[in-house]
mmCIF file of C-alpha atoms in Angstrom:
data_model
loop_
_atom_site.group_PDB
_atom_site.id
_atom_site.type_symbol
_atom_site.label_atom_id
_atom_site.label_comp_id
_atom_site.label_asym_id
_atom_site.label_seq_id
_atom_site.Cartn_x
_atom_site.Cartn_y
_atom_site.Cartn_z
ATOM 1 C CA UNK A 6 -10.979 -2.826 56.983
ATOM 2 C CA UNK A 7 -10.041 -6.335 56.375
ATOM 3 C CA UNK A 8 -6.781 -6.201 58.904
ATOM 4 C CA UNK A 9 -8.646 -4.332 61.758
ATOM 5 C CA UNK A 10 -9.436 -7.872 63.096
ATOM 6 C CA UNK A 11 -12.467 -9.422 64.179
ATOM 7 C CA UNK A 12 -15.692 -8.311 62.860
ATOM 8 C CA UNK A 13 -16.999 -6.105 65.133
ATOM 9 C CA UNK A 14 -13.236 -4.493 65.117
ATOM 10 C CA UNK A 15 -14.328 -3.964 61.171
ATOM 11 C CA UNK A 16 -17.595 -2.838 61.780
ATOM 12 C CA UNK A 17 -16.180 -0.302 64.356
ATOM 13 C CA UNK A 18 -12.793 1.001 62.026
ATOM 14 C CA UNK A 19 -15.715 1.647 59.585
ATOM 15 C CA UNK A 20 -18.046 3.601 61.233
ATOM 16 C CA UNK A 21 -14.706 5.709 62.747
ATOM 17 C CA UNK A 22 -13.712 5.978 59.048
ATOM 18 C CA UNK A 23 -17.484 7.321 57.987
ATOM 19 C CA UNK A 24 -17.199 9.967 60.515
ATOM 20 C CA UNK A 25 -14.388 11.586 58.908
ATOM 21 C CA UNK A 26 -16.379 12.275 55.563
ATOM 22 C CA UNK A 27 -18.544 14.534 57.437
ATOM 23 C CA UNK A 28 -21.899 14.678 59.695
ATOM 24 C CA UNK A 29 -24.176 13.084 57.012
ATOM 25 C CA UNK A 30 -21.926 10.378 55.950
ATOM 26 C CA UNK A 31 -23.259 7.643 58.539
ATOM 27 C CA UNK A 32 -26.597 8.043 58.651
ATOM 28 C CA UNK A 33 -25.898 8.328 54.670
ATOM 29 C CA UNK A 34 -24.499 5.339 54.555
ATOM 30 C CA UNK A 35 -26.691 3.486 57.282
ATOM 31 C CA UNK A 36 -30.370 4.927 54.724
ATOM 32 C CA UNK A 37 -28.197 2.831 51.749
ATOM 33 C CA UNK A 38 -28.288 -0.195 53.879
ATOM 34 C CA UNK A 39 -31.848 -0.149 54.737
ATOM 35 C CA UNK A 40 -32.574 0.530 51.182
ATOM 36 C CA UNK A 41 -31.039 -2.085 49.787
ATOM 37 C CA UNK A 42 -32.754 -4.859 52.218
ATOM 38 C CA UNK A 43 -29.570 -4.613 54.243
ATOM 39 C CA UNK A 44 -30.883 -3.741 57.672
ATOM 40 C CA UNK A 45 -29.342 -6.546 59.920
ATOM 41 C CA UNK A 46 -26.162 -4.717 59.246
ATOM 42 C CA UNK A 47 -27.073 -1.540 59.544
ATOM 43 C CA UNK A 48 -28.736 -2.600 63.152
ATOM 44 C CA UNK A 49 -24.902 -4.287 64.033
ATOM 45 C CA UNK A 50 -23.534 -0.938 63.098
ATOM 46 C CA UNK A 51 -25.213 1.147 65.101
ATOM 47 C CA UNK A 52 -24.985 -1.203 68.069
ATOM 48 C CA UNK A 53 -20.936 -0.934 67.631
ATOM 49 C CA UNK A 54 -21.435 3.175 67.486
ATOM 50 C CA UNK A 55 -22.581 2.627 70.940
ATOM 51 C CA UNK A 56 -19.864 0.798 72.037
ATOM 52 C CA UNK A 57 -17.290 3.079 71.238
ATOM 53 C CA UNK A 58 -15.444 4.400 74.122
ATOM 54 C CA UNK A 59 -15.640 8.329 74.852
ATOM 55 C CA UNK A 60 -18.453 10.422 74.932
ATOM 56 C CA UNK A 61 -21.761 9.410 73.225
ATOM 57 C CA UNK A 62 -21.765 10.881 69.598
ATOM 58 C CA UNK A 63 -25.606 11.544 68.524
ATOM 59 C CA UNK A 64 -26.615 9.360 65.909
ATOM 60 C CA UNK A 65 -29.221 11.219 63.550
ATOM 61 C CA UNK A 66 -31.571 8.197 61.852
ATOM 62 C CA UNK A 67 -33.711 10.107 59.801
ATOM 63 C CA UNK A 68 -33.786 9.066 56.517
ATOM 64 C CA UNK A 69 -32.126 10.783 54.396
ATOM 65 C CA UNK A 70 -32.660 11.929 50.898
ATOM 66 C CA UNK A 71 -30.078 10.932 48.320
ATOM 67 C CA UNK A 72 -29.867 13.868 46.180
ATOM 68 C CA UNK A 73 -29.180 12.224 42.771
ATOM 69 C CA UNK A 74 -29.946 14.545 39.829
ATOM 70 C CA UNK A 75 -26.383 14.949 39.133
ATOM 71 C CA UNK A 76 -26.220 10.796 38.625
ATOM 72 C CA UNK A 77 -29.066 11.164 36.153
ATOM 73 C CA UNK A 78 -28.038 14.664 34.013
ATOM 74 C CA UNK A 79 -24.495 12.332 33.796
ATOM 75 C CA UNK A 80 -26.329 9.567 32.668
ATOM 76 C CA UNK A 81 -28.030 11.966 30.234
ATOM 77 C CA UNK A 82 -24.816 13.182 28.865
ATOM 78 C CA UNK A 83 -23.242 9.889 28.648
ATOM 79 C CA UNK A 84 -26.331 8.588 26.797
ATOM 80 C CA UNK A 85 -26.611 11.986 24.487
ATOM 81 C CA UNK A 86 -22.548 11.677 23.602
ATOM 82 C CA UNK A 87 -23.306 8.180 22.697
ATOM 83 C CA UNK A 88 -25.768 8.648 20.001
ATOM 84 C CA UNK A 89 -23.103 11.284 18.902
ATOM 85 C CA UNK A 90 -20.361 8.989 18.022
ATOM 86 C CA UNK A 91 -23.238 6.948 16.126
ATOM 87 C CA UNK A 92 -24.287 7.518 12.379
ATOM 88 C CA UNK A 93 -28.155 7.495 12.600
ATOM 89 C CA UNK A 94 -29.916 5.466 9.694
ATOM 90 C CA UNK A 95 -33.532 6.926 9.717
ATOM 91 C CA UNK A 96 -34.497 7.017 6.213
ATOM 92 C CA UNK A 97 -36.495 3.817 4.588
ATOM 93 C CA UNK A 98 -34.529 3.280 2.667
ATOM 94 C CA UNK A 99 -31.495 4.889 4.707
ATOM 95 C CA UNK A 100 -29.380 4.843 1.411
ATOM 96 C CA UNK A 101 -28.529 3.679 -2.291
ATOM 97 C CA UNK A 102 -26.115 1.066 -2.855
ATOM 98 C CA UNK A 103 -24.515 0.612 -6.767
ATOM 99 C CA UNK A 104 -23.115 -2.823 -7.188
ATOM 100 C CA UNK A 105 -20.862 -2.826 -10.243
ATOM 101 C CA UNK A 106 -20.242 -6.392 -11.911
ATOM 102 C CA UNK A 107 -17.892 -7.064 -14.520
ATOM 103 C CA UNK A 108 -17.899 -10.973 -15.727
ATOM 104 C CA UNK A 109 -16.571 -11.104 -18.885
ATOM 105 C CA UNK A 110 -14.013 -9.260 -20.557
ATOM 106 C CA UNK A 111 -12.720 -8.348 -24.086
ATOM 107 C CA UNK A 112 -10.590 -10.937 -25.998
ATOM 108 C CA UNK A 113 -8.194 -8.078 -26.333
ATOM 109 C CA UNK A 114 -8.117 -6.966 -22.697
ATOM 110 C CA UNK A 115 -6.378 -10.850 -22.048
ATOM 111 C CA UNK A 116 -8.044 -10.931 -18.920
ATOM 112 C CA UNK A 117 -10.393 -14.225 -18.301
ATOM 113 C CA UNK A 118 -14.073 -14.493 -17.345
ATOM 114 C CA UNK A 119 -14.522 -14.283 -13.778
ATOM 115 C CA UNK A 120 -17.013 -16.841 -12.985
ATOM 116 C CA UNK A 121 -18.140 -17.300 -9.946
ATOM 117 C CA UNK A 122 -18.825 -13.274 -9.625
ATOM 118 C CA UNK A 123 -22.282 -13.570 -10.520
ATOM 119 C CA UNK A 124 -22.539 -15.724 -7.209
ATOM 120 C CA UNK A 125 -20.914 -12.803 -5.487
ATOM 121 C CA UNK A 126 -23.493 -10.414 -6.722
ATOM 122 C CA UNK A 127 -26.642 -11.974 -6.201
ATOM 123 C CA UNK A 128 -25.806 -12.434 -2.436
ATOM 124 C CA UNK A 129 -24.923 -8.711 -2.120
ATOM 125 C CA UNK A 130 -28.057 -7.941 -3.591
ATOM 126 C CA UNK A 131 -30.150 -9.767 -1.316
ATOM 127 C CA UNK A 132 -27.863 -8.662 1.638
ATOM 128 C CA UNK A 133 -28.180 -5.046 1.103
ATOM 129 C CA UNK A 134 -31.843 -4.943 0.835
ATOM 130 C CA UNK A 135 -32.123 -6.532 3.771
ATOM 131 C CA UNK A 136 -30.163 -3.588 5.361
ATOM 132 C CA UNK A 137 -32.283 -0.816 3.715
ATOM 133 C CA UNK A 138 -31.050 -0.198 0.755
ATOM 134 C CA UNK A 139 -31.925 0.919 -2.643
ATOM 135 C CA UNK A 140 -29.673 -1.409 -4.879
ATOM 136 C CA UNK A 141 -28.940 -0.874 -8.492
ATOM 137 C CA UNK A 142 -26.913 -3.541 -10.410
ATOM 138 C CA UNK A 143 -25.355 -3.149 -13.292
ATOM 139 C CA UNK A 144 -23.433 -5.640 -15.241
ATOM 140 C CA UNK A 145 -19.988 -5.532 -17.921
ATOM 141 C CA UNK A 146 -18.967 -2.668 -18.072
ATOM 142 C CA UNK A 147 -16.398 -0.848 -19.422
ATOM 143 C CA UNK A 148 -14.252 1.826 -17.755
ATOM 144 C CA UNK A 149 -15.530 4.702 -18.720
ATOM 145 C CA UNK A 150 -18.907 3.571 -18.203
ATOM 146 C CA UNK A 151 -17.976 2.604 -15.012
ATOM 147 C CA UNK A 152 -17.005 5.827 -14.489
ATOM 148 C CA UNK A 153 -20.193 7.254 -15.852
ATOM 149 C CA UNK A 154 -22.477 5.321 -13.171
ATOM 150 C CA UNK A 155 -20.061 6.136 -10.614
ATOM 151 C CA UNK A 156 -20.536 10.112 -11.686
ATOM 152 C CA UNK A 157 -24.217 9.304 -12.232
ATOM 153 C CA UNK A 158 -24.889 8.032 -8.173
ATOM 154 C CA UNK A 159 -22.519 11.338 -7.097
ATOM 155 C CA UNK A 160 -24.752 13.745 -8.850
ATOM 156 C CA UNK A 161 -27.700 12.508 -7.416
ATOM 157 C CA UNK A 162 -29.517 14.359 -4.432
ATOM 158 C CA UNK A 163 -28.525 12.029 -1.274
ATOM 159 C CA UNK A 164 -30.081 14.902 0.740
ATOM 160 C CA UNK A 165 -32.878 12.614 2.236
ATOM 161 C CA UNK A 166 -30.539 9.663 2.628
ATOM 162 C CA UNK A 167 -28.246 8.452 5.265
ATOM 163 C CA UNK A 168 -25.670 6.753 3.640
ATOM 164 C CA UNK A 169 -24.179 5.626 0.282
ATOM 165 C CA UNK A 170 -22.624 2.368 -0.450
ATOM 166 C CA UNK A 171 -20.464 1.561 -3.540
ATOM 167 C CA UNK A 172 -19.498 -2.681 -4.562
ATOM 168 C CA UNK A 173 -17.393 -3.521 -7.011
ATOM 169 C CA UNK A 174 -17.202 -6.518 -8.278
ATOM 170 C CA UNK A 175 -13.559 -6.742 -10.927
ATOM 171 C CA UNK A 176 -10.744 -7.674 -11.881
ATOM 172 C CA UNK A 177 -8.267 -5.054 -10.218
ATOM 173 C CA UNK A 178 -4.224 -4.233 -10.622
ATOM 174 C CA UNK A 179 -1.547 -2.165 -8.393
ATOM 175 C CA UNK A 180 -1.316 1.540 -9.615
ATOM 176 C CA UNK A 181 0.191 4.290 -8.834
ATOM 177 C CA UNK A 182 -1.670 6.063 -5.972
ATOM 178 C CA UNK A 183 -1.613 8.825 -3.660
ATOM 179 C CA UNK A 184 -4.512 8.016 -1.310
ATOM 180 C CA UNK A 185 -6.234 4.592 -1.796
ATOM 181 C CA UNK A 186 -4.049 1.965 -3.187
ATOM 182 C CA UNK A 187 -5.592 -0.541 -6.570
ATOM 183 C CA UNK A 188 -7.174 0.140 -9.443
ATOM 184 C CA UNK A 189 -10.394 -1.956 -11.037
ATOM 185 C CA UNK A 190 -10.475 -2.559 -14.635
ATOM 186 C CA UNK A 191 -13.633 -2.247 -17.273
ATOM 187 C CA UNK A 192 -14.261 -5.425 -19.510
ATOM 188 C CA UNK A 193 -12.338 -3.386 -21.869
ATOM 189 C CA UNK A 194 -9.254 -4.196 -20.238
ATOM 190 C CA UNK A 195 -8.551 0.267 -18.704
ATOM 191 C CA UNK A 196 -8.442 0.260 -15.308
ATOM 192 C CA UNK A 197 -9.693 2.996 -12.893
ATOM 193 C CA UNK A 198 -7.744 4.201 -10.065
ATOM 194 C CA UNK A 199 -9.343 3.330 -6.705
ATOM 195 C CA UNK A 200 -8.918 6.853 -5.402
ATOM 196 C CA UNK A 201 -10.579 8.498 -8.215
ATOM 197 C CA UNK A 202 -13.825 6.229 -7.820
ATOM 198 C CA UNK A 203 -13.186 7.278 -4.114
ATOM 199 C CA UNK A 204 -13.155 11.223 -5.104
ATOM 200 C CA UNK A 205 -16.195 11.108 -6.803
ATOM 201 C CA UNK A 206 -18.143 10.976 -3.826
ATOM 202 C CA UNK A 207 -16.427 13.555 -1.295
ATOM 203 C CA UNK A 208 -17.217 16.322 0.310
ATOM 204 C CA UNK A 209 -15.819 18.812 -2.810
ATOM 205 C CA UNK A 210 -17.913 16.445 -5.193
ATOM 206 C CA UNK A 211 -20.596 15.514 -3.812
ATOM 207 C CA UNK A 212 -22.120 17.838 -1.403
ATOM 208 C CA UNK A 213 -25.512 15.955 -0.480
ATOM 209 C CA UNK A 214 -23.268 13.283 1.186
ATOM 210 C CA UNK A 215 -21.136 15.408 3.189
ATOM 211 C CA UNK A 216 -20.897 14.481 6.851
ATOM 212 C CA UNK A 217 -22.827 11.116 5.691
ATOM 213 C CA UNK A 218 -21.120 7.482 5.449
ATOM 214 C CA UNK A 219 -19.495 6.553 2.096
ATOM 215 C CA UNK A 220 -18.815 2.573 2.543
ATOM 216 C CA UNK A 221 -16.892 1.136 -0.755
ATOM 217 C CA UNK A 222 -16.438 -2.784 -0.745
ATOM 218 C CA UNK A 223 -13.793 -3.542 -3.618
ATOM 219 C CA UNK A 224 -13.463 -7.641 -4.673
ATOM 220 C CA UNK A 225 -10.458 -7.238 -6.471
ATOM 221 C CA UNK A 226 -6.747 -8.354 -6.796
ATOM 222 C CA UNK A 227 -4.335 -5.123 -5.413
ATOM 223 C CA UNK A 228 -1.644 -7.495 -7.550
ATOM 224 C CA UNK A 229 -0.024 -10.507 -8.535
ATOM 225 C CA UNK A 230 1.948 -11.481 -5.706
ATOM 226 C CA UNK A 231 0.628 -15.202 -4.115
ATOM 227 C CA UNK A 232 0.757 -15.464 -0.394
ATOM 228 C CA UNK A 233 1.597 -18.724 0.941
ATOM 229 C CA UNK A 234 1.455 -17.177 4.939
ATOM 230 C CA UNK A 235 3.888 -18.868 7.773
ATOM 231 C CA UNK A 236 3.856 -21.776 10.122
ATOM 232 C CA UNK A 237 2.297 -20.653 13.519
ATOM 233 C CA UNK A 238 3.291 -22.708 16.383
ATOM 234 C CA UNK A 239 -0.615 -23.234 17.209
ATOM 235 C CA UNK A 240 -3.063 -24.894 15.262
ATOM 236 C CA UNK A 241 -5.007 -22.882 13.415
ATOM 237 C CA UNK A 242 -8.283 -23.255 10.679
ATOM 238 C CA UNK A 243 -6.634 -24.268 6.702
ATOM 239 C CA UNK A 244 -8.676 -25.386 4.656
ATOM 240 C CA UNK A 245 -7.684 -26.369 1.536
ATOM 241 C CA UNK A 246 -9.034 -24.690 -1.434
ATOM 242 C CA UNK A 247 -10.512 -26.328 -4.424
ATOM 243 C CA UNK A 248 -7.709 -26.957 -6.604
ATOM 244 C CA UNK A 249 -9.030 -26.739 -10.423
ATOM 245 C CA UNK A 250 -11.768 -24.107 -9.668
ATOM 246 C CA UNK A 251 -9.768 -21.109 -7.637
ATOM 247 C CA UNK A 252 -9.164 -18.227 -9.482
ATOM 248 C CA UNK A 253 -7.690 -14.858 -8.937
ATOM 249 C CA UNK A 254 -8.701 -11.338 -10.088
ATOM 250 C CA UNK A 255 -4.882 -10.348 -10.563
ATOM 251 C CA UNK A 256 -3.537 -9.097 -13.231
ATOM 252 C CA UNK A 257 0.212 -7.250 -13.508
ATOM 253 C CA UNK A 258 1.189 -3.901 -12.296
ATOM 254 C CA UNK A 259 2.311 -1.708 -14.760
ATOM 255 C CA UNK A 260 4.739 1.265 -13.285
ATOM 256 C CA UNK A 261 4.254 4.713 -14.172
ATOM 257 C CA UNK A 262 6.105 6.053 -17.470
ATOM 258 C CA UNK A 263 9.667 7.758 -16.413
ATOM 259 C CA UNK A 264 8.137 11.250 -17.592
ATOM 260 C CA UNK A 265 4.969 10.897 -15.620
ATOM 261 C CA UNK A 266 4.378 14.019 -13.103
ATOM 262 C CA UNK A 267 4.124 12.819 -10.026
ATOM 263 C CA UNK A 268 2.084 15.573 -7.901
ATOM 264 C CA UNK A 269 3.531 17.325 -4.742
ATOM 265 C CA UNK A 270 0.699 19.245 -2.813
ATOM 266 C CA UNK A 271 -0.564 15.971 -1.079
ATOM 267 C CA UNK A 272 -2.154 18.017 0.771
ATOM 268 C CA UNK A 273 -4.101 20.101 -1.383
ATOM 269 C CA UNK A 274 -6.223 17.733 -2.410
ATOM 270 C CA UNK A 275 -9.630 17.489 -0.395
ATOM 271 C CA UNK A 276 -10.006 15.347 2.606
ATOM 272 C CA UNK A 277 -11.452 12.214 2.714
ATOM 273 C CA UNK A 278 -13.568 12.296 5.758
ATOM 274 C CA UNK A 279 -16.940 10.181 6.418
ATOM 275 C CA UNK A 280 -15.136 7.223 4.122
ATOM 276 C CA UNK A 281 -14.609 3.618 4.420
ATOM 277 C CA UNK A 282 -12.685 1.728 1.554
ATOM 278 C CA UNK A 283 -13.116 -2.058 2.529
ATOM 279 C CA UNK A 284 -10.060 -4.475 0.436
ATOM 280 C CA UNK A 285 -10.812 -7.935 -0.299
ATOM 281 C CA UNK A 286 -6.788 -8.068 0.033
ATOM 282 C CA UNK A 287 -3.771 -6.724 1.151
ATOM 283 C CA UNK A 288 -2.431 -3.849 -1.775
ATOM 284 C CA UNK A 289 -0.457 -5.974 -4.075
ATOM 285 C CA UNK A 290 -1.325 -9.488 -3.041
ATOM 286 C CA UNK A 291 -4.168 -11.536 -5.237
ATOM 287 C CA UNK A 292 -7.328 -12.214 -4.503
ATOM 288 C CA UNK A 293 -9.394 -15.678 -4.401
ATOM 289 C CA UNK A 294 -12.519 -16.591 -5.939
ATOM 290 C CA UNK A 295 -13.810 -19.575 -6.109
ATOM 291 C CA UNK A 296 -16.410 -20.597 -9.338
ATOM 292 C CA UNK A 297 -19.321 -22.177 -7.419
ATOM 293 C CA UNK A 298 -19.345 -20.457 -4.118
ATOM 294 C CA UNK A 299 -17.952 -16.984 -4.959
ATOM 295 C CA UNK A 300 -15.383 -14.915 -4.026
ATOM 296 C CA UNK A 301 -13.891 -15.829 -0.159
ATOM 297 C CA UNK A 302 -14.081 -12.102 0.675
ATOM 298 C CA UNK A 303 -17.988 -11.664 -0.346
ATOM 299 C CA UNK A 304 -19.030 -14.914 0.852
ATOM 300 C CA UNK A 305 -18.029 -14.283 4.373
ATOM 301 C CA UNK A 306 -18.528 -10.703 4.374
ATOM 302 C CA UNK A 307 -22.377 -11.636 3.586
ATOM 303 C CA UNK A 308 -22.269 -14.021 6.467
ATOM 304 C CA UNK A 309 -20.933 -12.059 8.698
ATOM 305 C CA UNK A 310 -23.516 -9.314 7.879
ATOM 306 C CA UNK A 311 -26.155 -11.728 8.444
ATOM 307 C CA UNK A 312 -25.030 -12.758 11.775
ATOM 308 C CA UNK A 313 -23.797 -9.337 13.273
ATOM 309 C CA UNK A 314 -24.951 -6.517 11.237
ATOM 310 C CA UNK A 315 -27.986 -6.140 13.913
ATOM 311 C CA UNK A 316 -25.638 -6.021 16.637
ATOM 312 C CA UNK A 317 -22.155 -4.848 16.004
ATOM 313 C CA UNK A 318 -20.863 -1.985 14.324
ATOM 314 C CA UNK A 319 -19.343 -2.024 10.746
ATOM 315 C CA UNK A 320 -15.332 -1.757 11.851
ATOM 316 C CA UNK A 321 -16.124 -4.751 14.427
ATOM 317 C CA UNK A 322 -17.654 -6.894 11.812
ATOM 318 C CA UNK A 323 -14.609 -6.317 9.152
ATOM 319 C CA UNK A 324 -12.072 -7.664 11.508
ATOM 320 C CA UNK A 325 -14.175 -10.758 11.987
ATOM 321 C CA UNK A 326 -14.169 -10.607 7.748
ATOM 322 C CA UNK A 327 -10.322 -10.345 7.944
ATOM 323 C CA UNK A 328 -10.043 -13.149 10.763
ATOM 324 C CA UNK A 329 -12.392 -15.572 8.649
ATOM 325 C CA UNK A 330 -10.574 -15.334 5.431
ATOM 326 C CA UNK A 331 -6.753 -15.609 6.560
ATOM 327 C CA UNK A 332 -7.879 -18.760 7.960
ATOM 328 C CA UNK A 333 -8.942 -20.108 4.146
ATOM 329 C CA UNK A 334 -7.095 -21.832 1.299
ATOM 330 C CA UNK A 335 -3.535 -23.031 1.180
ATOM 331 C CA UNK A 336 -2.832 -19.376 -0.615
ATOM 332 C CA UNK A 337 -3.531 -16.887 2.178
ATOM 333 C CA UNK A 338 -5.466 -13.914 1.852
ATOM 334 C CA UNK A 339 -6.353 -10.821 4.245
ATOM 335 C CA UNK A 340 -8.825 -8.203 3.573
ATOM 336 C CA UNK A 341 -8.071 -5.112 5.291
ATOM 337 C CA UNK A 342 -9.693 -1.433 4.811
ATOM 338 C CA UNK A 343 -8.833 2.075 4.563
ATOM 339 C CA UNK A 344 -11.086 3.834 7.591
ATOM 340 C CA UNK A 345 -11.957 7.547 7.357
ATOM 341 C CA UNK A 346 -15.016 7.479 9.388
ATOM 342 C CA UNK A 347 -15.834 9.511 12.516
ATOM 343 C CA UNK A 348 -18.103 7.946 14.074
ATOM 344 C CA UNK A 349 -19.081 4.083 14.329
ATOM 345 C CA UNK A 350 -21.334 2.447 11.722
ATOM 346 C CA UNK A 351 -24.663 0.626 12.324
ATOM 347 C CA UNK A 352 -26.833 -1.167 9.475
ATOM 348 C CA UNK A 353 -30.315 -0.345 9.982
ATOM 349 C CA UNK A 354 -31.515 -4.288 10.049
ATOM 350 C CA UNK A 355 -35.213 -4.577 8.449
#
């Protein structure tokens, strides 16, 4: 329209251009106008349909009814597909939440006291009440009592519950894995594999939580490597960590023996769906904690749940985790997670 000219030359290549849509599209088009307090114009257009040269084309003004039930039923699917790509939190509370803590270890596991964790835990307990849930802490453990707790929360009947919610709070080691990398050792110095705490809750194990969120937050090394990161040519956030109080949660990886049987049916084993395993860092990289403010990983996930969670969506609010905590320390760290969900996750905010 714009290179017809003049504007009366638009106004007139516009109305020719209606009148090729059919009988009803002027007058349609001229009821919009009027509608929308834009009458002037629709007065200039029909004084330009008079205008036009050859014989006079009648000009029906009757309003004319917009027929827009198919707009709405749209809007009604696009509103009901919605809320199916959401994970509805009704229940009060909408899930349980198990926070394992292990402090202080065994002289002969040679791991050291990780202080600082108890910082960790108190935040995540206030945090996740806040969101609706029904915490239990418990504290020391070893690993086959960590196991037992872990068995204990799968067995239970989640059948009026939402969602389930698993934080542990450890030291932690590389291991040999076939689904979810790390493994998270007791105070008595045995570690349990990641993807068996994982298995305890799916759908073959725990049938009250199928087709329900399973959200794991793991503050643990996956190793012992130390990441000093790489220049970027921009300036970007560093701040320098706390020299004599930083600690890790690493300890070494040891390999599998030569005659271990390393399983071929991958696929046999059952499918992981409705899980999210959230890493406080990358698989085999160390992970910082600091003795008066915590871990970096739970203190900014907590903040970032207390800013976002009644607004953005779980996957949304990890990334600004990740983004927050690469930008820390003169070591570099990067959570990251392992995402088996299908739809998005909302906290139900209190």
């Amino acid at each position: 329209l714009q290179s017809a000219g003049s504007r009366g030359e638009q106004a007139r290549q516009l109305i020719i251009d209606l009148e090729t849509r059919g009988k009803q599209a002027f007058p349609t088009f001229l009821s919009i106008l009027r509608d929308t307090g834009q009458g002037d114009l629709a007065d200039m257009l029909i004084e330009e349909c008079e205008c036009l040269p050859g014989p006079p084309q009648p000009v029906d003004l009757r309003p004319v009814e917009l027929d827009l039930r198919g707009e709405k039923h749209n809007k009604r699917c696009l509103i009901a597909t919605s809320a199916r790509q959401v994970y509805e939190l009704k229940g009060d509370p909408c899930g349980r939440c198990l926070i394992l803590n292990n402090v202080n270890f065994s002289r002969d596991s040679n791991l050291s006291t990780r202080e600082g964790s108890d910082v960790d835990c108190e935040k995540l307990e206030k945090r996740f009440k806040t969101l609706r849930f029904d915490v239990l802490t418990r504290r020391d453990l070893k690993a086959q009592e960590m196991a037992s707790e872990l068995q204990k929360l799968a067995w239970q009947d989640h059948g009026a519950l939402d969602c389930c919610v698993v934080v542990i709070l450890s030291h932690g080691c590389q291991t040999s894995h076939i689904q979810f990398p790390g493994g998270i050792y007791g105070t008595d110095g045995n570690s349990i594999p990641i993807e068996k705490i994982v298995n305890y809750f799916n759908g073959s194990h725990c049938p009250s939580l199928r087709g329900k969120p399973k959200l794991f937050f793991i503050q643990a090394c996956g190793g012992e490597q130390r990441d000093r990161g790489f220049v970027v040519d921009c300036d970007s956030p560093g701040d320098e960590a706390p020299g004599g109080s930083l600690e890790s949660d690493a300890t070494p990886f040891q390999p599998p023996s030569a005659n271990m049987d390393e399983p071929d049916a991958v696929a046999s084993l059952p499918t992981p769906s409705d899980i999210l395993v959230s890493y406080s860092t990358f698989p085999g990289f160390v992970s910082w904690r600091e003795v008066s403010s915590g871990s970096w990983y739970v203190e900014t996930l907590d903040s970032v749940l207390e800013q976002y969670a009644s607004s953005e969506d779980l996957l949304n609010m990890l990334l600004r985790v990740a983004n927050a905590v690469s930008a820390k320390g003169t070591y570099k760290q990067i959570p990251g997670c392992f995402n088996f969900l299908r739809k998005k996750f909302f906290f139900a905010c209190k």
